[in-house]
Amino acid sequence: MNHGQSATPTSPGELLGLLRDGKARTRTELATETGLARSTIRLRLDALMNAGLVTSGGDNAATGGRPASKFVFNARARVVLAADVGATHATVAIADLTSEPLAIERLALDIADGPDAVLGLLIDTWRRMCADPGLTAPVAGVGVGLPGPVEHSTGKPAHPPIMPGWNGYDVPARIAADFAVPVLVDNEVNLMALGEHVRCFPNEENLIFVKVATGIGSGLISNGRLHRGDVGAAGDLGHILAPHACDVRCRCGNSGCLEAVASGPAIAARLRAAGLDATTNADVVALLQAGNAIAGQAVRQAGRDIGEVLAAGVSLFNPSLIVVGGALAQAGEMLLAGVRESIYRRSLPLATERLRIVTSQAGENAGVVGAAAMVVQHVLSPTVLDRELA
Ligand SMILES: [Zn+2]
């Protein structure tokens, strides 16, 4: 994992970047590892210990009759409030400074109720969860994933198609009125990509996460960091023109989008046309799991359509890993088989030599883990932390 530290960590924030791997070290070990004088290490550690971010403990390895203290990152010094908001439900969590959820709740909601109602519900839930005596550490920041495009620099949703009342709404300002800490907002698929990367695939530096559910979207991890593009619109896979989809209408207003032929609702419509009873994503998954051959064919074709569009992404971006998540990924191997079929047929051998295509490992917590990771990366970045400690 890249914590943003430079080769020689000189500031307290940079020294913490080293300790965030969780390994306990003595002052001597830190001095050797960084090339800094022991006196400098002592000063930096004092600053981090005063902030509670590093703790020390005696150690058995006695030197000259005095135990050499070891210093370790204290991930429970603060908590992060995180939420992954979908169209009809949200996952709300309190996480530690390794982005690990300490408590999780799942809520039913309707995103169309608008930002005041939905954010009010999140704030009430965090307040209730924070009242747990085991979770009383100071709040470091808040991270929220929303089911639509978000302008990352402002945290404002930008023309989200399924979120009436949210366009341009100042989400960070609303939350900061209750929690006076940094509030970061992003598209939920970006955060699922980040969560999958930090929790399950920390060594995969170039990764595409694809969500296949009611909509289709993707998030890109490039050189170990979330790639948002110029304003936060990167990864909008669902509205790329798909081969064989030229006259199918999409909910975005265009025709021929990938989402219009390969999303859950598009597959369900195809199954209904074949005389099957399928409306929701869950209906499609149930038919597949029951071994229905028509459903299997339809999902495999959706996988092929997704793979044809993704093949362009493989050629442009050269990922080492594609992770397929979302409700339809639970349908098993059919979707993945279709994706693989198209990508391997359409891509150059060098691009697919090391490429793996797998289903989501972080599952339904990918989004909240990513929301927490986004906040942790910000508040513990040397620039932000050094300013705070100064
Ligand atoms: Zn579209």
Coordinates of C-alpha atoms and ligand atoms in Angstrom, one line a residue:
M1 CA 0.0 0.0 0.0
N2 CA 1.3 3.4 -0.8
H3 CA 0.9 5.8 2.1
G4 CA 2.5 8.6 0.3
Q5 CA 5.8 8.7 2.3
S6 CA 8.9 9.8 0.6
A7 CA 12.2 7.7 0.6
T8 CA 13.5 9.6 3.7
P9 CA 10.7 10.4 6.1
T10 CA 11.7 13.6 7.8
S11 CA 8.5 15.0 9.2
P12 CA 6.2 13.4 11.9
G13 CA 3.6 12.7 9.2
E14 CA 6.1 11.0 7.0
L15 CA 7.4 8.9 9.9
L16 CA 3.8 7.8 10.7
G17 CA 3.6 6.8 7.0
L18 CA 6.3 4.2 7.8
L19 CA 4.7 3.0 11.0
R20 CA 1.3 2.6 9.4
D21 CA 2.4 -0.9 8.2
G22 CA 1.6 -1.9 11.8
K23 CA 5.1 -3.2 12.7
A24 CA 6.5 -2.1 16.1
R25 CA 10.0 -0.6 16.0
T26 CA 12.5 0.7 18.5
R27 CA 14.1 4.2 18.1
T28 CA 17.3 2.6 16.9
E29 CA 15.4 0.6 14.3
L30 CA 13.6 3.7 13.1
A31 CA 16.9 5.6 13.0
T32 CA 18.5 2.9 10.9
E33 CA 15.5 2.6 8.6
T34 CA 15.2 6.3 8.0
G35 CA 18.8 7.5 8.3
L36 CA 17.7 10.2 10.7
A37 CA 19.5 11.0 14.0
R38 CA 18.0 9.4 17.1
S39 CA 17.4 12.8 18.5
T40 CA 15.2 13.7 15.5
I41 CA 13.4 10.4 15.8
R42 CA 12.7 11.2 19.5
L43 CA 11.2 14.6 18.6
R44 CA 9.0 13.1 15.8
L45 CA 7.8 10.3 18.0
D46 CA 6.9 12.7 20.8
A47 CA 4.7 14.7 18.4
L48 CA 3.0 11.6 17.2
M49 CA 2.5 10.2 20.8
N50 CA 1.1 13.5 22.0
A51 CA -1.5 13.2 19.2
G52 CA -2.2 9.6 20.4
L53 CA -1.3 8.2 16.9
V54 CA 1.7 6.2 18.2
T55 CA 1.9 4.2 21.4
S56 CA 5.0 2.7 23.0
G57 CA 5.5 -0.4 25.1
G58 CA 8.4 -2.0 26.9
D59 CA 10.0 -4.9 25.1
N60 CA 11.8 -8.1 26.2
A61 CA 14.9 -7.2 24.2
A62 CA 16.7 -5.5 27.1
T63 CA 19.7 -3.4 26.2
G64 CA 22.0 -2.4 29.1
G65 CA 19.5 -3.5 31.7
R66 CA 16.8 -1.1 30.3
P67 CA 14.1 -2.4 28.0
A68 CA 14.1 -0.8 24.6
S69 CA 10.7 0.7 24.0
K70 CA 9.0 -0.2 20.8
F71 CA 6.7 2.2 19.0
V72 CA 3.6 1.2 17.1
F73 CA 0.9 2.9 15.1
N74 CA -2.3 3.3 17.2
A75 CA -5.1 2.7 14.6
R76 CA -7.7 3.2 17.4
A77 CA -6.6 6.8 18.2
R78 CA -9.5 8.2 16.1
V79 CA -12.5 6.8 14.2
V80 CA -13.7 7.5 10.7
L81 CA -17.5 7.7 9.9
A82 CA -18.3 6.1 6.6
A83 CA -21.4 5.5 4.5
D84 CA -22.0 3.7 1.2
V85 CA -25.3 5.0 -0.1
G86 CA -27.2 3.2 -2.8
A87 CA -30.6 3.9 -4.4
T88 CA -32.6 2.0 -1.8
H89 CA -30.2 1.2 1.0
A90 CA -27.1 2.3 2.8
T91 CA -24.2 0.7 4.6
V92 CA -23.1 2.9 7.5
A93 CA -19.9 2.2 9.4
I94 CA -17.5 3.4 12.1
A95 CA -13.9 2.4 11.1
D96 CA -10.5 2.6 12.6
L97 CA -7.4 4.3 11.0
T98 CA -6.7 1.2 9.0
S99 CA -10.1 1.5 7.3
E100 CA -11.3 -1.6 9.2
P101 CA -15.0 -1.3 10.1
L102 CA -15.5 -1.6 13.9
A103 CA -19.3 -1.4 13.6
I104 CA -21.6 -1.7 10.6
E105 CA -25.4 -1.0 10.1
R106 CA -27.5 -1.5 7.0
L107 CA -30.4 0.9 6.5
A108 CA -33.3 1.0 4.1
L109 CA -33.8 4.4 2.5
D110 CA -34.9 6.0 -0.7
I111 CA -32.3 8.2 -2.4
A112 CA -35.1 10.1 -4.1
D113 CA -36.3 11.4 -0.7
G114 CA -33.5 14.0 -1.2
P115 CA -30.4 15.1 0.6
D116 CA -31.9 16.5 3.8
A117 CA -33.8 13.3 4.6
V118 CA -31.0 10.9 3.6
L119 CA -28.1 12.8 5.1
G120 CA -30.2 13.4 8.3
L121 CA -30.7 9.6 8.6
L122 CA -26.9 9.0 8.1
I123 CA -26.0 11.6 10.8
D124 CA -28.5 10.2 13.3
T125 CA -27.1 6.7 12.7
W126 CA -23.5 7.8 13.1
R127 CA -24.4 9.6 16.4
R128 CA -26.2 6.6 17.7
M129 CA -23.2 4.3 16.8
C130 CA -20.7 6.7 18.3
A131 CA -22.5 6.5 21.6
D132 CA -21.2 2.9 22.0
P133 CA -18.7 3.1 24.9
G134 CA -16.2 1.1 22.7
L135 CA -16.2 3.7 19.9
T136 CA -15.6 7.0 21.7
A137 CA -12.4 8.0 20.0
P138 CA -12.4 11.5 18.4
V139 CA -13.8 11.5 14.8
A140 CA -11.1 12.1 12.3
G141 CA -13.3 12.6 9.2
V142 CA -16.3 11.5 7.3
G143 CA -16.4 9.6 4.0
V144 CA -19.6 9.1 1.9
G145 CA -20.2 7.2 -1.4
L146 CA -23.2 8.3 -3.5
P147 CA -24.8 6.4 -6.4
G148 CA -24.1 9.1 -9.1
P149 CA -21.4 11.3 -10.5
V150 CA -19.7 13.5 -7.8
E151 CA -17.5 16.5 -8.5
H152 CA -14.7 15.3 -6.1
S153 CA -13.1 18.7 -5.3
T154 CA -16.4 20.1 -3.9
G155 CA -18.2 16.8 -2.9
K156 CA -21.3 18.0 -4.9
P157 CA -23.3 15.5 -6.9
A158 CA -23.3 16.5 -10.6
H159 CA -26.5 15.8 -12.6
P160 CA -27.1 12.4 -10.9
P161 CA -29.7 10.6 -13.0
I162 CA -31.4 8.7 -10.1
M163 CA -31.0 11.3 -7.3
P164 CA -33.7 14.0 -7.7
G165 CA -32.9 17.0 -5.5
W166 CA -29.2 16.2 -5.1
N167 CA -27.8 18.1 -8.1
G168 CA -25.2 20.6 -6.8
Y169 CA -26.1 20.0 -3.2
D170 CA -23.3 20.8 -0.8
V171 CA -23.0 17.4 0.9
P172 CA -19.8 18.2 2.9
A173 CA -21.3 21.4 4.3
R174 CA -24.4 19.6 5.5
I175 CA -22.5 16.9 7.3
A176 CA -19.8 19.3 8.6
A177 CA -22.6 21.3 10.3
D178 CA -23.0 18.2 12.6
F179 CA -19.4 16.8 12.6
A180 CA -16.8 19.6 12.3
V181 CA -14.2 17.4 10.6
P182 CA -13.1 16.9 6.9
V183 CA -15.9 15.4 4.9
L184 CA -15.1 13.7 1.6
V185 CA -17.6 12.5 -1.0
D186 CA -17.2 10.3 -4.0
N187 CA -19.1 8.1 -6.4
E188 CA -19.8 4.7 -4.8
V189 CA -18.1 2.7 -7.5
N190 CA -14.9 4.6 -7.1
L191 CA -15.0 3.8 -3.4
M192 CA -15.8 0.1 -4.0
A193 CA -12.6 0.1 -6.2
L194 CA -10.6 1.7 -3.4
G195 CA -12.1 -0.6 -0.8
E196 CA -11.3 -3.7 -2.9
H197 CA -7.8 -2.4 -3.4
V198 CA -6.9 -1.6 0.2
R199 CA -8.6 -4.6 1.8
C200 CA -8.1 -7.4 -0.6
F201 CA -5.6 -6.5 -3.4
P202 CA -3.1 -4.1 -1.9
N203 CA -0.3 -5.3 -4.2
E204 CA -2.4 -4.8 -7.4
E205 CA -1.4 -1.2 -8.4
N206 CA -3.4 -1.1 -11.6
L207 CA -6.9 -2.4 -11.2
I208 CA -10.3 -1.9 -12.7
F209 CA -13.4 -2.6 -10.5
V210 CA -16.6 -3.1 -12.4
K211 CA -20.0 -2.9 -10.7
V212 CA -22.8 -4.7 -12.5
A213 CA -26.2 -4.1 -10.9
T214 CA -29.1 -1.8 -11.8
G215 CA -26.5 0.3 -13.4
I216 CA -23.0 -0.4 -14.7
G217 CA -20.0 1.6 -13.6
S218 CA -16.3 1.2 -12.9
G219 CA -13.5 2.6 -10.7
L220 CA -9.9 2.7 -11.6
I221 CA -6.9 2.2 -9.3
S222 CA -3.8 3.5 -11.2
N223 CA -0.3 3.2 -9.7
G224 CA -1.9 2.4 -6.4
R225 CA -4.2 5.4 -6.3
L226 CA -7.8 6.1 -7.2
H227 CA -7.9 7.7 -10.7
R228 CA -10.7 10.2 -10.7
G229 CA -9.8 12.0 -13.9
D230 CA -10.1 15.8 -14.3
V231 CA -13.3 16.4 -12.4
G232 CA -14.2 13.0 -11.0
A233 CA -16.0 11.5 -14.1
A234 CA -13.5 8.7 -14.9
G235 CA -14.8 5.2 -15.0
D236 CA -18.2 5.8 -16.5
L237 CA -18.3 2.5 -18.2
G238 CA -22.1 2.1 -18.4
H239 CA -22.6 4.8 -20.9
I240 CA -20.0 3.8 -23.4
L241 CA -21.4 2.8 -26.8
A242 CA -21.7 -1.0 -26.8
P243 CA -21.4 -3.1 -30.0
H244 CA -24.9 -4.6 -30.9
A245 CA -26.7 -2.0 -28.8
C246 CA -27.1 0.8 -31.3
D247 CA -30.9 1.3 -31.1
V248 CA -31.6 0.4 -27.5
R249 CA -32.7 3.4 -25.4
C250 CA -30.7 4.1 -22.2
R251 CA -32.1 5.9 -19.1
C252 CA -29.4 8.6 -19.6
G253 CA -31.2 9.7 -22.7
N254 CA -28.7 8.3 -25.3
S255 CA -29.1 5.1 -27.3
G256 CA -26.7 2.2 -27.5
C257 CA -25.1 2.4 -24.0
L258 CA -23.6 -0.7 -22.4
E259 CA -26.0 -0.3 -19.5
A260 CA -29.0 -0.5 -21.8
V261 CA -28.1 -4.0 -22.8
A262 CA -26.1 -5.6 -20.0
S263 CA -27.4 -4.2 -16.7
G264 CA -29.7 -6.2 -14.3
P265 CA -32.9 -4.5 -15.7
A266 CA -31.8 -5.1 -19.3
I267 CA -31.2 -8.8 -18.6
A268 CA -34.5 -9.1 -16.7
A269 CA -36.3 -7.5 -19.7
R270 CA -34.7 -10.1 -22.0
L271 CA -35.8 -12.9 -19.8
R272 CA -39.4 -11.6 -19.6
A273 CA -39.4 -11.4 -23.4
A274 CA -38.5 -15.1 -23.3
G275 CA -41.5 -15.8 -21.1
L276 CA -39.7 -16.0 -17.7
D277 CA -40.8 -14.2 -14.6
A278 CA -38.0 -11.7 -13.8
T279 CA -38.1 -8.1 -12.6
T280 CA -35.3 -7.5 -10.1
N281 CA -31.6 -8.3 -10.0
A282 CA -32.5 -10.9 -7.3
D283 CA -34.9 -12.6 -9.7
V284 CA -32.1 -12.9 -12.3
V285 CA -29.7 -14.3 -9.8
A286 CA -32.3 -16.7 -8.5
L287 CA -33.0 -18.1 -12.0
L288 CA -29.3 -18.5 -12.6
Q289 CA -28.7 -20.3 -9.3
A290 CA -31.6 -22.6 -10.1
G291 CA -29.7 -23.5 -13.3
N292 CA -32.1 -21.9 -15.8
A293 CA -30.4 -22.2 -19.2
I294 CA -32.1 -19.1 -20.8
A295 CA -31.0 -17.0 -17.8
G296 CA -27.5 -18.5 -18.1
Q297 CA -27.3 -17.6 -21.8
A298 CA -28.6 -14.0 -21.2
V299 CA -26.1 -13.3 -18.4
R300 CA -23.2 -14.8 -20.3
Q301 CA -24.2 -12.5 -23.3
A302 CA -24.3 -9.5 -20.9
G303 CA -20.8 -10.6 -19.7
R304 CA -19.6 -10.7 -23.4
D305 CA -21.1 -7.2 -24.0
I306 CA -19.3 -5.8 -20.9
G307 CA -16.1 -7.5 -21.9
E308 CA -16.2 -6.0 -25.4
V309 CA -16.3 -2.5 -23.9
L310 CA -13.9 -3.4 -21.1
A311 CA -11.4 -4.7 -23.8
A312 CA -10.9 -1.0 -24.9
G313 CA -10.1 -0.2 -21.2
V314 CA -7.6 -3.1 -21.1
S315 CA -5.9 -1.8 -24.2
L316 CA -5.8 1.8 -22.9
F317 CA -5.0 1.2 -19.3
N318 CA -3.2 -2.2 -19.1
P319 CA -4.6 -3.4 -15.7
S320 CA -3.2 -6.5 -13.9
L321 CA -6.6 -7.2 -12.3
I322 CA -10.3 -6.7 -13.2
V323 CA -12.6 -7.2 -10.2
V324 CA -16.3 -7.7 -11.0
G325 CA -18.8 -6.8 -8.2
G326 CA -22.4 -5.7 -7.8
A327 CA -25.6 -7.7 -7.4
L328 CA -25.1 -9.6 -10.7
A329 CA -21.6 -10.7 -9.8
Q330 CA -23.3 -13.0 -7.2
A331 CA -24.7 -14.9 -10.1
G332 CA -21.6 -17.0 -10.3
E333 CA -19.3 -17.9 -13.1
M334 CA -21.6 -17.1 -16.1
L335 CA -21.0 -13.3 -16.0
L336 CA -17.3 -13.7 -15.6
A337 CA -17.0 -16.3 -18.3
G338 CA -18.6 -13.9 -20.8
V339 CA -16.3 -11.0 -19.7
R340 CA -13.2 -13.2 -20.0
E341 CA -14.3 -14.5 -23.4
S342 CA -14.5 -11.0 -25.0
I343 CA -11.5 -9.5 -23.3
Y344 CA -9.1 -12.4 -24.2
R345 CA -10.4 -12.3 -27.8
R346 CA -10.2 -8.6 -28.2
S347 CA -6.9 -7.8 -26.4
L348 CA -3.2 -8.1 -27.4
P349 CA -1.4 -11.0 -25.7
L350 CA 1.0 -8.7 -23.8
A351 CA -2.0 -6.9 -22.2
T352 CA -3.6 -10.1 -21.0
E353 CA -0.4 -12.1 -20.1
R354 CA -0.7 -11.3 -16.4
L355 CA -4.3 -10.1 -16.4
R356 CA -6.6 -11.8 -13.9
I357 CA -10.4 -11.4 -13.9
V358 CA -12.1 -12.2 -10.6
T359 CA -15.3 -11.6 -8.6
S360 CA -15.3 -9.1 -5.7
Q361 CA -13.7 -10.3 -2.5
A362 CA -14.7 -7.4 -0.3
G363 CA -18.3 -8.0 -1.2
E364 CA -21.0 -5.7 0.3
N365 CA -18.5 -3.9 2.6
A366 CA -16.2 -2.7 -0.3
G367 CA -17.9 0.7 -0.5
V368 CA -17.7 1.6 3.2
V369 CA -14.1 0.3 3.5
G370 CA -13.3 2.5 0.5
A371 CA -15.1 5.5 2.0
A372 CA -13.1 5.1 5.2
A373 CA -9.8 4.6 3.2
M374 CA -10.5 7.8 1.3
V375 CA -10.7 9.7 4.6
V376 CA -7.7 8.0 6.2
Q377 CA -5.5 8.7 3.1
H378 CA -6.5 12.4 3.5
V379 CA -6.2 12.9 7.2
L380 CA -3.0 10.9 7.7
S381 CA -1.3 12.3 4.5
P382 CA 2.0 14.0 5.6
T383 CA 0.8 17.4 4.3
V384 CA -2.5 17.4 6.3
L385 CA -1.1 15.6 9.4
D386 CA 2.0 17.8 9.7
R387 CA -0.1 20.9 9.5
E388 CA -2.3 19.5 12.3
L389 CA 0.6 18.5 14.5
A390 CA 2.2 21.9 14.0
Ligands
ZN1 ZN -26.6 5.7 -21.1

